[in-house]
Coordinates of C-alpha atoms in Angstrom, one line a residue:
M1 CA -14.4 31.3 19.2
K2 CA -12.5 33.3 16.2
E3 CA -13.4 32.7 12.8
Q4 CA -10.9 30.5 11.2
F5 CA -9.8 30.3 7.4
L6 CA -9.5 26.7 6.1
V7 CA -6.5 25.5 4.5
T8 CA -7.0 21.9 3.1
T9 CA -3.4 21.0 1.6
A10 CA 0.1 21.9 1.8
L11 CA -0.4 23.9 -1.5
E12 CA 0.8 27.5 -0.1
D13 CA -0.8 29.3 -2.9
T14 CA -4.4 28.5 -1.2
W15 CA -3.1 29.8 2.2
P16 CA -4.5 33.3 3.5
K17 CA -2.0 36.2 2.4
N18 CA -2.8 38.1 5.6
N19 CA -2.7 37.3 9.1
Q20 CA -6.0 35.6 10.0
P21 CA -6.3 32.7 12.0
V22 CA -5.8 29.4 10.1
L23 CA -7.2 26.1 10.3
F24 CA -5.3 23.3 8.8
L25 CA -7.5 20.6 7.9
G26 CA -4.7 17.8 9.2
E27 CA -1.0 17.6 9.6
W28 CA -0.5 16.9 5.8
C29 CA -0.8 20.6 5.3
R30 CA 2.2 21.4 7.3
L31 CA 5.3 20.1 5.5
Y32 CA 8.3 19.8 8.0
S33 CA 10.5 21.3 5.5
R34 CA 8.2 24.6 6.0
K35 CA 7.9 24.7 9.4
N36 CA 9.4 28.0 9.5
L37 CA 6.5 29.3 7.8
W38 CA 3.6 27.8 9.5
E39 CA 5.1 28.1 13.0
K40 CA 4.7 31.9 12.9
M41 CA 0.9 31.5 11.8
E42 CA -1.9 31.8 14.3
A43 CA -3.0 28.4 13.4
K44 CA -4.7 25.4 14.8
V45 CA -4.7 21.7 13.6
L46 CA -8.0 19.7 13.1
P47 CA -7.9 16.5 15.1
Y48 CA -7.8 13.6 12.9
H49 CA -11.1 11.7 12.9
W50 CA -9.5 8.3 12.7
D51 CA -7.5 8.8 15.7
D52 CA -10.3 7.2 17.2
R53 CA -9.2 3.5 16.0
V54 CA -12.4 2.0 17.1
K55 CA -14.1 4.2 14.6
L56 CA -11.5 3.5 11.9
Y57 CA -12.3 -0.1 12.2
E58 CA -16.1 0.7 12.1
D59 CA -15.5 2.5 8.8
F60 CA -13.4 -0.3 7.2
N61 CA -16.5 -2.6 7.5
Y62 CA -18.8 0.3 6.6
L63 CA -16.8 0.9 3.4
N64 CA -16.4 -2.8 2.6
D65 CA -20.1 -3.1 2.7
L66 CA -20.7 0.2 0.5
F67 CA -17.9 -1.3 -2.0
E68 CA -19.8 -4.6 -2.3
R69 CA -23.4 -2.6 -3.0
L70 CA -21.7 -0.3 -5.5
L71 CA -19.8 -3.1 -7.2
I72 CA -23.0 -4.8 -8.1
I73 CA -24.6 -1.5 -9.8
L74 CA -21.2 -0.6 -11.3
S75 CA -20.7 -3.9 -13.0
S76 CA -24.3 -3.5 -14.5
E77 CA -23.6 0.0 -15.9
L78 CA -20.0 -0.8 -17.2
N79 CA -21.7 -3.8 -19.1
K80 CA -24.0 -1.6 -20.7
I81 CA -21.8 1.1 -21.6
H82 CA -19.7 -1.2 -23.1
G83 CA -22.0 -3.4 -24.8
V84 CA -20.4 -6.8 -22.9
D85 CA -21.9 -9.1 -20.4
H86 CA -19.1 -9.7 -17.9
T87 CA -19.4 -11.1 -14.4
I88 CA -19.3 -8.9 -11.3
R89 CA -15.9 -11.1 -10.6
Y90 CA -14.5 -9.9 -13.9
W91 CA -15.5 -6.2 -12.8
R92 CA -14.1 -6.5 -9.4
I93 CA -10.7 -7.7 -10.9
L94 CA -10.4 -5.0 -13.2
I95 CA -11.9 -1.8 -11.2
G96 CA -11.8 -3.5 -7.9
P97 CA -8.4 -1.9 -6.5
W98 CA -9.3 1.6 -7.7
L99 CA -12.6 1.7 -6.3
M100 CA -11.8 0.6 -3.0
R101 CA -8.9 2.9 -2.6
F102 CA -11.1 5.9 -4.2
L103 CA -13.9 5.3 -1.7
S104 CA -11.3 5.2 1.5
M105 CA -9.9 8.3 0.2
L106 CA -13.0 10.0 -0.5
Y107 CA -14.7 9.1 2.7
D108 CA -11.7 10.3 4.6
R109 CA -11.6 13.6 2.8
W110 CA -15.3 14.0 3.5
L111 CA -15.0 13.3 7.1
S112 CA -12.3 15.8 7.5
V113 CA -14.2 18.4 5.9
N114 CA -17.6 17.8 7.8
A115 CA -15.6 18.0 11.1
A116 CA -14.0 21.1 10.3
I117 CA -17.2 23.0 9.2
S118 CA -19.4 21.6 12.3
L119 CA -16.5 22.3 15.0
F120 CA -15.1 25.6 13.7
P121 CA -16.6 28.8 12.5
I122 CA -15.1 28.9 9.1
S123 CA -14.5 32.4 7.6
G124 CA -13.5 31.1 4.1
T125 CA -11.2 28.8 1.9
S126 CA -9.4 29.1 -1.3
V127 CA -10.1 27.0 -4.3
L128 CA -7.8 26.5 -7.5
D129 CA -9.5 27.4 -10.8
I130 CA -8.7 24.4 -12.5
D131 CA -10.3 22.2 -14.9
E132 CA -11.9 19.1 -13.0
L133 CA -10.9 17.0 -16.1
N134 CA -7.4 17.3 -14.9
L135 CA -8.0 15.1 -11.9
I136 CA -9.2 12.0 -14.0
P137 CA -6.4 9.6 -14.2
Q138 CA -5.6 7.6 -17.4
S139 CA -4.9 4.3 -15.3
M140 CA -4.8 2.6 -11.8
E141 CA -1.2 3.4 -11.8
E142 CA -1.7 6.9 -12.6
F143 CA -4.6 7.1 -9.9
S144 CA -2.1 5.7 -7.5
N145 CA 0.5 8.3 -8.1
S146 CA -1.7 11.3 -8.5
S147 CA -3.8 10.6 -5.5
K148 CA -0.8 11.2 -3.3
S149 CA -0.3 14.7 -4.7
E150 CA -1.1 17.9 -3.2
L151 CA -2.9 19.2 -6.4
W152 CA -5.1 16.0 -6.6
N153 CA -6.1 15.9 -2.9
H154 CA -7.0 20.0 -3.2
G155 CA -9.3 19.3 -6.1
I156 CA -11.2 16.6 -4.0
Y157 CA -11.4 18.8 -1.2
S158 CA -13.0 21.7 -3.6
L159 CA -15.3 19.1 -4.9
I160 CA -16.6 18.3 -1.3
L161 CA -16.5 21.9 -0.2
K162 CA -18.6 23.1 -3.3
Y163 CA -21.2 20.1 -2.8
L164 CA -21.7 21.3 0.9
N165 CA -22.2 24.8 -0.4
L166 CA -19.8 26.5 1.9
T167 CA -20.0 30.1 1.9
S168 CA -16.9 32.2 1.3
I169 CA -15.2 30.1 -1.3
I170 CA -12.3 31.9 -2.9
T171 CA -11.6 31.0 -6.3
I172 CA -8.2 31.8 -7.2
K173 CA -6.0 31.2 -10.6
P174 CA -3.3 28.8 -10.3
S175 CA 0.2 29.8 -10.4
K176 CA 2.6 28.7 -13.5
E177 CA 4.1 26.2 -10.8
I178 CA 0.9 24.7 -10.4
N179 CA -0.1 24.7 -14.1
N180 CA 3.1 22.6 -14.5
L181 CA 2.0 20.1 -12.1
L182 CA -1.1 19.7 -14.2
I183 CA 0.9 17.7 -16.8
S184 CA 0.4 14.2 -16.5
T185 CA 3.3 12.2 -15.2
S186 CA 2.0 9.4 -17.8
S187 CA 3.1 11.3 -20.4
R188 CA 6.7 11.2 -19.7
S189 CA 8.9 9.2 -21.8
M190 CA 10.4 6.0 -20.9
G191 CA 14.1 5.8 -19.9
I192 CA 16.9 3.6 -21.6
M193 CA 16.4 0.9 -19.2
S194 CA 12.6 0.9 -19.5
H195 CA 12.7 0.4 -23.3
M196 CA 15.6 -2.3 -23.1
K197 CA 13.0 -4.3 -20.5
E198 CA 10.4 -4.0 -23.1
M199 CA 12.4 -5.2 -25.7
I200 CA 13.7 -8.3 -23.8
S201 CA 10.1 -9.1 -22.7
T202 CA 8.5 -8.6 -25.9
V203 CA 11.4 -11.0 -27.7
S204 CA 10.8 -13.6 -24.7
T205 CA 6.9 -13.8 -25.4
F206 CA 7.6 -15.8 -28.7
F207 CA 8.5 -18.7 -26.4
L208 CA 5.1 -18.5 -24.9
S209 CA 3.0 -21.9 -24.9
N210 CA -1.0 -22.0 -25.2
N211 CA -0.9 -24.4 -22.1
S212 CA 1.9 -22.5 -20.2
Y213 CA 1.9 -21.6 -16.8
F214 CA 1.5 -18.0 -16.5
I215 CA 3.8 -16.6 -13.8
I216 CA 4.1 -12.7 -13.5
T217 CA 5.5 -10.6 -10.7
P218 CA 5.4 -13.6 -8.0
Y219 CA 7.8 -12.0 -5.6
I220 CA 10.2 -14.7 -5.9
S221 CA 13.9 -14.0 -6.6
L222 CA 14.7 -13.9 -10.6
V223 CA 16.8 -17.0 -10.0
N224 CA 14.0 -18.8 -8.4
K225 CA 11.8 -17.8 -11.1
I226 CA 13.9 -19.4 -13.7
K227 CA 14.1 -22.5 -11.9
L228 CA 10.4 -22.8 -11.4
Q229 CA 9.7 -22.4 -14.8
L230 CA 12.3 -24.8 -16.1
K231 CA 10.5 -27.4 -13.3
L232 CA 7.4 -26.6 -14.9
N233 CA 9.0 -27.3 -18.3
Q234 CA 8.6 -24.3 -20.0
I235 CA 10.8 -21.6 -21.0
P236 CA 11.1 -18.9 -18.7
V237 CA 9.5 -15.7 -20.1
I238 CA 9.5 -12.2 -18.7
Y239 CA 6.1 -10.9 -19.7
P240 CA 5.8 -7.2 -21.1
N241 CA 4.0 -4.6 -18.9
E242 CA 2.9 -2.5 -21.9
R243 CA 1.1 1.2 -21.0
F244 CA -1.8 2.1 -23.0
K245 CA -1.6 5.3 -24.9
N246 CA -3.5 8.1 -23.3
I247 CA -7.0 8.6 -24.4
A248 CA -8.9 11.8 -24.4
I249 CA -11.7 12.2 -22.1
N250 CA -15.1 12.0 -23.7
D251 CA -18.0 13.8 -21.9
E252 CA -20.6 11.1 -23.8
Y253 CA -18.7 8.4 -21.5
R254 CA -19.4 10.4 -18.1
K255 CA -23.0 11.3 -18.5
W256 CA -24.3 7.9 -16.8
N257 CA -25.3 8.0 -13.2
L258 CA -25.8 5.8 -10.5
S259 CA -29.1 7.3 -9.6
N260 CA -30.8 3.9 -8.8
F261 CA -28.4 3.2 -6.3
E262 CA -30.1 3.3 -2.9
C263 CA -28.0 5.7 -0.8
K264 CA -27.9 5.4 3.0
N265 CA -26.5 8.7 3.8
E266 CA -25.5 12.0 2.4
F267 CA -21.9 11.0 1.8
E268 CA -23.2 8.0 -0.6
K269 CA -25.1 10.9 -2.4
F270 CA -22.1 12.5 -3.0
A271 CA -19.9 9.7 -3.8
I272 CA -22.3 8.5 -6.6
T273 CA -22.1 11.7 -8.3
I274 CA -18.3 11.7 -8.4
I275 CA -17.6 8.0 -9.3
P276 CA -18.8 8.6 -13.0
L277 CA -16.5 11.6 -13.2
Q278 CA -13.6 10.4 -11.6
M279 CA -13.3 6.8 -13.1
P280 CA -10.0 6.2 -14.5
V281 CA -10.2 6.5 -18.4
L282 CA -9.2 3.2 -19.1
Y283 CA -12.3 1.9 -17.6
L284 CA -14.5 4.0 -19.6
E285 CA -13.1 5.7 -22.9
G286 CA -10.2 3.4 -22.9
Y287 CA -12.0 0.2 -22.5
K288 CA -12.6 -0.8 -25.9
A289 CA -9.2 0.0 -27.4
A290 CA -7.5 -1.7 -24.2
S291 CA -9.5 -4.8 -24.7
E292 CA -8.7 -5.1 -28.6
K293 CA -5.1 -4.5 -27.6
I294 CA -5.1 -7.5 -25.4
K295 CA -6.9 -9.7 -27.7
N296 CA -4.1 -9.3 -30.2
S297 CA -1.4 -9.4 -27.9
R298 CA 1.0 -12.5 -27.5
L299 CA -0.4 -13.3 -24.0
P300 CA -1.5 -17.1 -23.7
K301 CA -4.7 -17.8 -25.0
K302 CA -5.4 -20.9 -22.8
P303 CA -3.0 -20.9 -19.8
K304 CA -3.3 -23.8 -17.3
L305 CA -3.4 -21.1 -14.5
I306 CA -2.3 -17.7 -13.7
W307 CA -0.2 -16.8 -10.5
T308 CA 0.8 -13.2 -9.5
S309 CA 1.8 -11.7 -6.4
N310 CA 1.6 -8.2 -7.5
S311 CA 0.1 -7.6 -10.8
F312 CA -3.4 -7.9 -9.9
Y313 CA -3.1 -4.4 -8.4
M314 CA -1.6 -1.9 -10.7
N315 CA -1.2 -3.5 -13.9
D316 CA -4.3 -2.7 -15.8
Q317 CA -3.2 -5.0 -18.7
F318 CA -2.8 -7.9 -16.8
K319 CA -6.2 -7.3 -14.7
L320 CA -8.1 -7.0 -18.2
W321 CA -6.5 -10.2 -19.5
A322 CA -6.8 -12.1 -16.3
A323 CA -10.4 -11.0 -15.7
E324 CA -11.4 -12.5 -19.2
K325 CA -9.5 -15.5 -18.4
V326 CA -11.3 -16.3 -15.2
E327 CA -14.1 -16.0 -16.9
E328 CA -13.0 -19.0 -19.0
K329 CA -12.4 -20.9 -15.6
V330 CA -8.6 -20.4 -15.6
P331 CA -7.5 -20.7 -12.0
L332 CA -6.2 -17.4 -10.8
V333 CA -3.5 -18.0 -7.8
I334 CA -2.5 -14.9 -5.7
G335 CA 0.6 -15.1 -3.8
Q336 CA 1.5 -13.1 -0.4
H337 CA 3.6 -10.2 -0.8
G338 CA 3.7 -8.7 2.6
G339 CA 4.6 -9.3 6.1
N340 CA 1.5 -8.5 7.8
Y341 CA -0.7 -10.7 5.9
G342 CA -2.5 -13.2 8.2
S343 CA -1.6 -11.3 11.3
A344 CA -2.9 -7.7 10.9
K345 CA -6.6 -7.3 12.1
F346 CA -7.8 -5.6 8.9
S347 CA -6.6 -4.8 5.3
T348 CA -8.2 -3.7 2.3
T349 CA -5.7 -5.2 0.1
E350 CA -5.9 -8.7 1.7
N351 CA -9.4 -8.7 1.4
H352 CA -9.6 -8.0 -2.3
E353 CA -6.9 -10.5 -3.0
L354 CA -8.8 -13.1 -1.2
K355 CA -12.1 -12.2 -2.9
I356 CA -10.5 -12.2 -6.6
C357 CA -8.6 -15.6 -6.3
D358 CA -9.3 -19.2 -6.7
Y359 CA -6.2 -19.7 -4.6
Y360 CA -4.2 -17.8 -2.2
L361 CA -0.6 -19.1 -1.4
S362 CA 0.4 -17.8 2.1
W363 CA 3.9 -18.0 3.7
G364 CA 2.6 -20.5 6.4
W365 CA -0.7 -19.2 7.9
K366 CA -4.0 -20.3 7.0
N367 CA -7.5 -19.3 7.9
N368 CA -10.9 -20.9 7.5
E369 CA -11.2 -20.6 3.8
S370 CA -9.9 -23.8 1.9
K371 CA -8.5 -21.5 -0.9
V372 CA -5.6 -20.4 1.3
I373 CA -2.6 -23.0 1.0
P374 CA 0.5 -22.4 3.1
V375 CA 3.7 -22.4 1.1
G376 CA 6.3 -20.8 2.9
I377 CA 8.0 -17.5 2.6
F378 CA 8.9 -16.8 -1.0
M379 CA 12.3 -14.8 -0.1
S380 CA 15.4 -17.5 0.1
P381 CA 17.0 -17.3 3.7
L382 CA 20.3 -15.1 3.8
K383 CA 23.6 -16.7 4.4
R384 CA 25.8 -14.9 6.6
K385 CA 29.1 -15.0 6.6
I386 CA 30.2 -13.2 9.7
K387 CA 32.7 -14.3 12.3
N388 CA 33.0 -11.6 14.6
F389 CA 29.5 -10.3 15.2
S390 CA 30.6 -7.7 17.8
T391 CA 32.1 -5.5 15.1
K392 CA 29.2 -5.4 13.0
K393 CA 26.3 -2.9 13.2
I394 CA 22.5 -2.8 14.3
L395 CA 20.2 -2.5 11.3
F396 CA 17.1 -0.4 12.4
T397 CA 14.1 -0.1 9.9
I398 CA 11.6 2.6 10.0
L399 CA 8.4 3.1 8.1
A400 CA 6.8 6.0 6.2
T401 CA 3.2 6.0 5.4
H402 CA 1.2 8.2 3.0
R403 CA 0.5 11.8 4.3
Y404 CA -2.6 11.7 2.5
S405 CA -4.4 8.6 3.5
G406 CA -5.1 5.6 1.1
G407 CA -6.2 2.3 1.8
I408 CA -7.3 1.3 5.1
S409 CA -5.2 -1.1 7.4
S410 CA -3.8 -2.1 10.5
M411 CA -1.0 0.5 10.5
P412 CA -0.7 4.1 11.1
V413 CA -2.8 6.1 9.0
S414 CA -1.8 9.6 7.7
S415 CA -0.8 12.1 10.3
Q416 CA -0.7 9.2 12.8
W417 CA 2.7 8.8 11.3
I418 CA 4.3 11.7 13.3
Q419 CA 3.3 9.6 16.6
Y420 CA 4.8 6.5 15.2
M421 CA 8.0 8.6 14.4
D422 CA 8.2 10.0 17.8
D423 CA 8.0 6.5 18.9
Q424 CA 10.9 5.4 16.7
I425 CA 13.0 8.8 18.1
E426 CA 12.0 7.8 21.8
F427 CA 13.4 4.2 20.9
Y428 CA 16.8 5.6 19.3
G429 CA 17.1 8.4 22.1
D430 CA 17.1 5.9 25.1
L431 CA 20.0 3.7 24.1
P432 CA 23.5 4.9 25.1
S433 CA 25.9 6.5 22.9
H434 CA 28.1 3.2 22.5
I435 CA 25.2 1.2 21.3
L436 CA 24.0 4.4 19.0
N437 CA 27.4 4.3 17.5
D438 CA 26.7 0.9 15.9
I439 CA 23.5 1.7 14.6
N440 CA 22.6 2.0 10.9
V441 CA 19.0 3.6 10.5
R442 CA 17.2 2.5 7.1
L443 CA 14.4 5.0 6.2
Y444 CA 11.5 3.9 4.0
H445 CA 12.0 4.3 0.4
D446 CA 9.1 6.6 -0.2
D447 CA 9.2 9.5 2.0
S448 CA 6.0 11.0 1.3
N449 CA 7.2 14.3 2.0
W450 CA 7.5 13.8 5.8
S451 CA 11.1 14.5 5.7
Q452 CA 12.3 11.3 7.4
Y453 CA 15.8 12.2 7.5
D454 CA 15.5 15.8 8.5
R455 CA 13.5 15.0 11.7
L456 CA 15.7 12.5 12.8
K457 CA 18.9 14.5 12.1
D458 CA 17.7 17.4 13.8
V459 CA 17.1 15.4 16.7
F460 CA 20.1 13.1 16.6
P461 CA 22.9 14.9 14.4
E462 CA 25.5 12.0 14.6
S463 CA 23.1 9.4 13.4
N464 CA 24.0 7.2 10.6
I465 CA 21.3 7.3 8.3
D466 CA 20.5 5.4 4.8
E467 CA 17.9 6.9 3.0
G468 CA 16.9 3.7 1.0
K469 CA 19.9 3.7 -1.5
L470 CA 22.3 1.2 -0.2
D471 CA 21.8 -2.5 -0.8
Y472 CA 19.1 -3.8 1.9
N473 CA 20.1 -7.5 1.8
E474 CA 23.7 -6.5 2.2
L475 CA 23.0 -4.4 5.4
L476 CA 20.8 -7.2 6.7
V477 CA 23.3 -10.1 6.3
N478 CA 26.0 -7.9 7.9
A479 CA 23.9 -7.0 11.0
R480 CA 24.5 -8.5 14.6
L481 CA 20.9 -7.5 15.4
A482 CA 17.9 -6.5 13.2
V483 CA 15.5 -3.9 14.8
H484 CA 12.2 -3.3 13.2
G485 CA 9.5 -0.9 14.1
W486 CA 6.7 -2.1 12.1
N487 CA 4.6 -5.1 11.2
S488 CA 6.3 -6.0 7.9
T489 CA 8.1 -8.1 5.5
T490 CA 11.6 -7.2 7.0
Y491 CA 11.4 -8.8 10.5
L492 CA 9.9 -12.0 8.8
E493 CA 12.9 -12.0 6.6
S494 CA 15.4 -11.5 9.2
M495 CA 14.1 -13.9 11.5
A496 CA 13.8 -16.6 8.6
S497 CA 17.4 -15.7 8.1
D498 CA 18.2 -16.7 11.7
I499 CA 19.2 -13.0 12.5
P500 CA 18.9 -11.9 15.9
T501 CA 15.8 -9.8 15.8
V502 CA 13.8 -7.3 17.8
I503 CA 10.4 -5.7 16.7
F504 CA 8.4 -3.1 18.5
W505 CA 5.2 -1.1 17.6
K506 CA 2.4 0.1 19.7
P507 CA -0.8 -2.2 19.3
K508 CA -2.9 1.1 18.9
Y509 CA -1.6 1.5 15.5
F510 CA -0.9 -2.2 14.5
E511 CA -3.8 -4.1 15.5
L512 CA -3.6 -7.8 15.7
R513 CA -6.1 -10.5 14.5
E514 CA -7.2 -12.7 17.3
E515 CA -5.5 -16.0 15.9
A516 CA -2.2 -14.0 16.0
R517 CA -2.1 -12.9 19.3
E518 CA -0.9 -16.2 21.1
F519 CA 2.2 -16.2 18.5
F520 CA 3.2 -12.5 19.4
D521 CA 2.7 -13.4 23.0
K522 CA 5.0 -16.0 22.9
L523 CA 7.4 -13.5 21.2
K524 CA 6.9 -11.0 23.8
E525 CA 7.6 -13.2 26.6
V526 CA 11.1 -13.8 25.3
G527 CA 12.0 -10.2 24.3
I528 CA 11.5 -10.6 20.6
Y529 CA 8.4 -8.5 20.3
H530 CA 7.7 -5.1 22.1
E531 CA 4.7 -2.9 22.4
T532 CA 6.7 0.4 23.7
P533 CA 9.9 1.8 22.5
L534 CA 11.5 1.9 25.8
S535 CA 10.8 -1.9 26.4
A536 CA 12.6 -2.5 23.4
S537 CA 15.4 -0.2 23.9
K538 CA 15.7 -1.7 27.6
H539 CA 16.1 -5.3 26.3
I540 CA 18.9 -4.3 23.8
K541 CA 20.6 -2.8 26.5
N542 CA 20.4 -5.8 28.6
I543 CA 21.5 -8.4 25.9
W544 CA 24.3 -6.0 24.3
N545 CA 27.2 -8.0 23.3
E546 CA 25.2 -11.4 23.9
E547 CA 22.7 -11.2 21.0
H548 CA 23.5 -14.3 19.7
A549 CA 23.4 -15.8 23.2
W550 CA 20.1 -14.6 23.9
W551 CA 18.8 -15.7 20.4
N552 CA 19.8 -19.1 21.0
L553 CA 18.2 -19.8 24.2
P554 CA 15.9 -22.5 24.2
D555 CA 12.8 -20.4 25.1
V556 CA 13.8 -18.1 22.4
V557 CA 14.2 -20.6 19.9
S558 CA 11.2 -22.4 20.8
A559 CA 9.1 -19.0 20.4
R560 CA 10.8 -18.0 17.1
N561 CA 10.3 -21.1 15.5
N562 CA 6.7 -21.7 16.4
F563 CA 6.3 -18.0 14.9
I564 CA 8.4 -18.8 11.6
E565 CA 6.3 -21.9 11.4
Q566 CA 3.3 -20.0 11.2
Y567 CA 4.3 -16.7 9.5
A568 CA 7.4 -17.3 7.5
R569 CA 7.6 -21.0 7.0
P570 CA 11.2 -22.3 5.8
S571 CA 10.9 -24.6 2.8
N572 CA 12.5 -25.6 -0.8
I573 CA 10.1 -22.7 -2.3
V574 CA 10.9 -23.8 -5.9
N575 CA 9.9 -27.5 -5.4
R576 CA 7.0 -26.4 -3.3
L577 CA 5.6 -24.1 -5.8
N578 CA 6.0 -26.7 -8.6
S579 CA 4.3 -29.2 -6.7
I580 CA 1.3 -26.9 -5.6
L581 CA 1.1 -25.4 -9.0
R582 CA 0.9 -28.7 -10.8
K583 CA -1.7 -29.8 -8.5
I584 CA -3.9 -26.7 -9.0
A585 CA -3.6 -27.3 -12.9
S586 CA -4.1 -30.8 -13.1
D587 CA -6.7 -31.5 -10.4
E588 CA -8.2 -28.6 -8.5
S589 CA -10.3 -30.9 -6.4
S590 CA -7.2 -32.6 -4.6
L591 CA -6.5 -28.8 -3.0
K592 CA -10.0 -28.3 -1.7

């Protein structure tokens, strides 16, 4: 076997300048927009280790175990560093989202590099000569953004290669373009609209009450949020999401180690050397200043409860404050904010949410935990005004995932998206022209450099594609049929709005938990759910121009109503939330 030059990312500065054979670490290296370059190369792509989905699930469980073991020792270390005495739950709320995602990413990169070294003779690889401090994010938000970038991932791969002592590492100076990438996005100034929102939210906090229900990013409409707060007898408030000022990295905060952690393998030995060096600044150098700012803010001192559906992940200001309030016995309520909750076999985010909250508000499903309260779908059903459905178009939504894997869940991971997109193209291509002419394709708003638009246009030049710029609700409410190619919020919303809906995905990439199978099997029997693209396209051809007659067949109505009751339960959401939140605030025991 020929020796291969290892390429880890799409940063072409690190690619070989001669014609030597190349091993691409994964499909993330080969941007579709640059195929004119890599198609001419003598190159192979390393098989992706998580294409074995059984191994993916095993690694999901392994990483959960590693997370729990590390969280215990990290809580102790951070208490020592900052001279505080917070509980493990406090630190889980604050650093948990970063730690779980960082471990998942680190392990993914580790497995790829080790597979390349063990399966192929590597002639060498290039690493950029950049200060490792540039890889350290200021906050969770900055980490989330930077971890999707070529530069951050190249840096992580470089750290792994150096740790493994790979021979023939070529260090190269970064180009001017790459140096520009080193400028943190967090230093960008806010736009006018952002400043206006900050001003409005700051003014509104003057109306806060010490005994208020603290509701932030609840995943309900603004109108319903206002109605709910009025029902709770409080003035509606828009809470500010202030960003902390950037703080310089201090070596003294990076000298601690996890040497007393009992490592079970070589990866864990590597991970404990990297965690102190890669932890966001806010949790180390910036922790004291951030804590003081929270204490002096207008956030409630004694809220009755805290409810959010989104802020527990990115919003470090909220997490700092909420973690302290939880230690003061304020109930933390998390609301569902995605369509595959309760049905996906595994999800790092769902696990985290259930562990940090006192109560979890689902859209209808229930598990064995008493903390899960079925409330109903948060989005209000859309009201259709269509009279002649035959003149309206089909809405077809498509997913895009991150090229560099992030958290692990029952969805396509990293390069598996290419197979997923091939399935969407197979479905689209099997439809006759008279149906294709009536399809609006809605692409996922975050392209992640997959070039969704170009991939589809190259195969179907006449396709009608929306890149996420048009009003989604307007497209949906005017659709004669909604087709969704992934387990998501979109199809729950269309079903709850009584819009004829067809969903399809391969079970290989969208694994379902056991208790969800019976509900999807019923949908499969009546033609709503399909496990292959061609099954979905065949069904649409069979019901064409009779979509509403099919949708209202007794067995179809029964199957979808049964499903909706479980995963998108209709309710007067404002009244239901008002009742549940009041009960939590007044007598938690009544909900146990």
